[in-house]
Amino acid sequence: MTMSEQASYPVDETNRVKRRHDRGRYDHATVHALLDSAALGHVAYVIDGQPYCTPTLYWREGTTLYWHGSSASRMLRNLSEGEPACLTVAQLDSLVLARSGFHHSADYRAVMAFGHARLIEDQAEKAHALTMMVDRFFPGRTATLRPTTAQELKATAVVTMEIEKASAKIRSSGIVDDEEDYALPTYAERIPVRTVLGAPEPCSRLVAGTSRPATLASYSAGRLLEDALTDAYAMSYPAG
């Protein structure tokens, strides 16, 4: 086991799982695996006392998170100078129908990551981030694209946040009823939920002879999206 696999985020009242603490995980390996298997996160922050929560694509490098948006974005303007923020990610694994309303539930995997977000001003750092904004999901793709224009660079902002604290919460127990309720003639079941990729749909205006890159092989019909994203991350960040 590597040092990174053994490492854990510090735990305090901010990130401690308070209800069903047995489902809580704080180790880097669990938290990072969940972050890397998803693409869409939700960033929570406060502007003038009003809470907001914005969906965004994000990616991870080590213990640092990145996300991007329009330079005119209210979220990015607010999170530009070390403001506190929380990024959350969740995977829904099943719907659970039990023998009582109280025990109806869902199996899930979720992460909350806390830190202080800042806008990337350094141009070299921003250029790297904008490359990985694409290559994290589609390894090596930026090198095949036309160069980004100065106007596109100006119109795009990138935020970075060191993960100061984080927690994962996982429920995978399926149907759990009170012991006496198992004798009831009530139907119960677990309904698995998966996000599965469909068949690729090439652009109708492709130049003749343009073929699909081999690096997109992970994104094939029938695969789980989380598996494809995990594979893409491993290709772009082989060191983890």
XYZ file of C-alpha atoms in Angstrom:
240
model
C 0.000 0.000 0.000
C 1.393 3.399 -0.975
C 1.582 6.402 1.312
C -1.163 8.137 -0.681
C -3.456 5.149 -0.169
C -2.839 5.256 3.581
C -3.297 9.023 3.890
C -6.551 10.479 5.172
C -8.048 13.941 5.342
C -8.247 15.528 8.809
C -11.607 15.117 10.510
C -13.420 17.772 12.519
C -16.982 19.054 12.923
C -16.976 20.352 9.337
C -16.541 17.038 7.514
C -17.325 14.415 10.152
C -20.215 12.163 9.076
C -22.646 12.688 11.938
C -25.558 10.411 11.048
C -24.569 6.783 10.457
C -20.920 7.558 11.058
C -20.129 3.931 10.173
C -20.720 4.888 6.537
C -18.097 7.624 6.631
C -14.711 7.377 4.896
C -11.912 9.943 5.045
C -8.995 8.164 3.356
C -7.553 9.606 0.160
C -8.018 6.359 -1.765
C -11.799 6.256 -1.254
C -12.399 9.994 -1.646
C -10.225 10.305 -4.763
C -11.687 7.209 -6.436
C -15.185 8.649 -6.091
C -14.091 12.054 -7.400
C -12.344 10.474 -10.390
C -15.345 8.337 -11.352
C -17.619 11.345 -11.868
C -17.602 14.426 -14.085
C -20.331 16.687 -12.720
C -20.014 18.239 -9.294
C -21.952 20.912 -7.422
C -20.071 23.832 -5.837
C -21.727 25.484 -2.837
C -20.775 28.994 -1.723
C -22.298 32.132 -0.195
C -22.595 35.615 -1.719
C -23.755 38.411 0.592
C -25.455 35.933 2.891
C -27.303 34.148 0.084
C -26.342 30.482 -0.482
C -25.857 29.211 -4.034
C -25.017 25.801 -5.472
C -23.709 25.624 -9.041
C -23.269 22.456 -11.156
C -19.947 22.295 -12.980
C -17.471 19.945 -14.637
C -14.401 19.457 -12.450
C -11.212 17.409 -12.231
C -8.553 16.478 -9.689
C -4.770 16.659 -9.546
C -3.478 15.080 -6.344
C -5.340 16.818 -3.522
C -6.290 19.800 -5.696
C -9.598 20.295 -7.501
C -10.204 22.444 -10.579
C -13.326 23.676 -12.312
C -13.982 26.225 -15.027
C -16.603 28.563 -16.355
C -17.249 31.876 -18.048
C -15.150 34.825 -16.880
C -18.468 36.609 -16.314
C -19.718 33.882 -13.972
C -21.005 35.108 -10.621
C -19.647 31.961 -8.985
C -16.149 32.411 -10.383
C -16.023 36.107 -9.535
C -17.026 35.304 -5.970
C -14.592 32.393 -5.609
C -11.612 34.331 -6.854
C -9.798 35.300 -3.663
C -9.725 32.339 -1.345
C -13.410 32.131 -0.474
C -14.650 29.022 1.362
C -16.400 26.524 -0.877
C -17.675 22.956 -0.834
C -17.758 20.675 -3.888
C -20.030 17.645 -3.729
C -20.343 14.576 -5.944
C -22.828 11.703 -5.672
C -23.393 8.363 -7.397
C -26.850 6.792 -7.040
C -26.457 2.995 -7.021
C -29.967 1.763 -6.243
C -33.460 2.541 -5.021
C -34.465 0.463 -2.002
C -38.078 -0.528 -1.301
C -38.461 -1.880 2.216
C -41.430 -3.067 4.293
C -41.884 0.272 6.019
C -41.669 3.851 4.853
C -38.964 4.511 7.422
C -36.602 1.969 5.843
C -37.142 2.978 2.210
C -33.770 4.234 1.112
C -31.123 4.288 -1.612
C -27.644 2.879 -2.015
C -25.214 5.651 -2.898
C -21.617 6.918 -2.828
C -21.029 10.584 -2.118
C -18.162 12.979 -1.414
C -18.001 16.423 0.152
C -14.725 18.317 -0.349
C -14.009 21.543 1.538
C -11.435 24.235 0.903
C -10.777 27.812 -0.142
C -11.186 28.466 -3.862
C -9.084 30.924 -5.836
C -9.079 32.102 -9.416
C -6.016 31.056 -11.418
C -4.206 34.197 -12.587
C -0.844 32.760 -13.640
C -1.006 32.240 -17.406
C 1.141 29.091 -17.484
C -0.923 27.522 -14.714
C -4.109 28.524 -16.509
C -2.882 27.086 -19.820
C -2.116 23.764 -18.124
C -5.514 23.753 -16.431
C -7.340 24.429 -19.698
C -5.454 21.569 -21.333
C -6.469 19.190 -18.548
C -10.034 20.485 -18.652
C -10.242 18.490 -21.887
C -7.549 15.832 -21.458
C -8.743 14.678 -18.053
C -11.871 13.338 -19.768
C -10.376 12.640 -23.224
C -6.661 11.805 -22.799
C -4.315 13.476 -25.303
C -7.114 15.217 -27.170
C -5.884 18.813 -26.803
C -2.824 18.058 -28.960
C -5.152 17.156 -31.858
C -7.240 20.345 -31.682
C -6.757 23.755 -33.242
C -5.035 26.195 -30.828
C -7.202 28.108 -28.386
C -7.613 31.741 -29.395
C -6.729 34.706 -27.197
C -10.427 35.613 -26.966
C -11.325 32.085 -25.849
C -8.622 32.225 -23.178
C -9.933 35.563 -21.966
C -13.520 34.318 -21.874
C -12.669 31.244 -19.784
C -11.801 31.319 -16.103
C -10.481 28.450 -13.988
C -10.795 28.025 -10.236
C -8.563 25.811 -8.113
C -9.186 24.549 -4.590
C -6.856 22.552 -2.371
C -8.891 19.896 -0.570
C -8.397 20.824 3.070
C -11.009 18.422 4.426
C -13.183 15.798 2.791
C -15.475 12.926 3.603
C -17.088 10.142 1.644
C -20.333 8.505 2.706
C -21.330 5.132 1.299
C -24.491 3.074 1.706
C -24.423 -0.350 0.069
C -26.576 -2.447 2.402
C -29.631 -2.840 0.178
C -32.850 -3.884 1.925
C -32.690 -3.599 5.710
C -35.934 -4.028 7.653
C -36.794 -4.411 11.314
C -36.500 -8.112 12.094
C -40.211 -8.512 12.875
C -41.179 -6.887 9.566
C -39.628 -9.648 7.454
C -42.697 -11.763 8.265
C -45.063 -9.229 6.664
C -46.593 -10.102 3.249
C -45.167 -6.866 1.816
C -43.178 -6.834 -1.398
C -39.644 -5.442 -1.115
C -36.862 -5.036 -3.656
C -33.676 -3.248 -4.610
C -33.639 -1.490 -8.010
C -30.081 -1.045 -9.314
C -29.331 2.282 -11.002
C -26.533 2.711 -13.549
C -25.480 5.441 -15.999
C -24.570 3.566 -19.191
C -22.972 5.013 -22.327
C -24.898 4.887 -25.578
C -23.445 4.331 -29.038
C -21.221 7.219 -30.221
C -22.853 9.527 -32.792
C -20.151 10.963 -35.117
C -20.655 14.506 -36.409
C -22.395 14.511 -39.785
C -19.839 17.020 -41.088
C -16.650 15.048 -40.406
C -13.998 15.420 -43.074
C -13.812 12.257 -45.183
C -11.381 9.723 -43.733
C -11.487 11.118 -40.190
C -11.493 8.187 -37.780
C -12.352 7.896 -34.123
C -9.185 8.111 -31.941
C -8.120 4.953 -30.140
C -7.936 6.976 -26.922
C -11.747 7.095 -26.910
C -12.040 3.306 -26.715
C -13.126 3.545 -23.070
C -16.200 5.468 -24.204
C -17.975 2.590 -25.880
C -21.635 1.627 -25.932
C -22.771 -0.349 -22.919
C -19.948 0.693 -20.566
C -20.645 2.384 -17.266
C -19.859 6.086 -17.412
C -17.992 5.898 -14.095
C -15.713 3.161 -15.463
C -14.934 5.193 -18.581
C -14.150 8.277 -16.508
C -11.948 6.282 -14.133
C -10.014 4.832 -17.082
C -9.604 8.285 -18.628
C -8.276 9.687 -15.358
C -5.748 6.845 -15.071
C -4.516 7.558 -18.610
C -4.118 11.280 -17.969
C -2.692 10.899 -14.463
C -0.872 7.552 -14.343
C 0.685 8.474 -10.981
C -2.763 8.881 -9.448
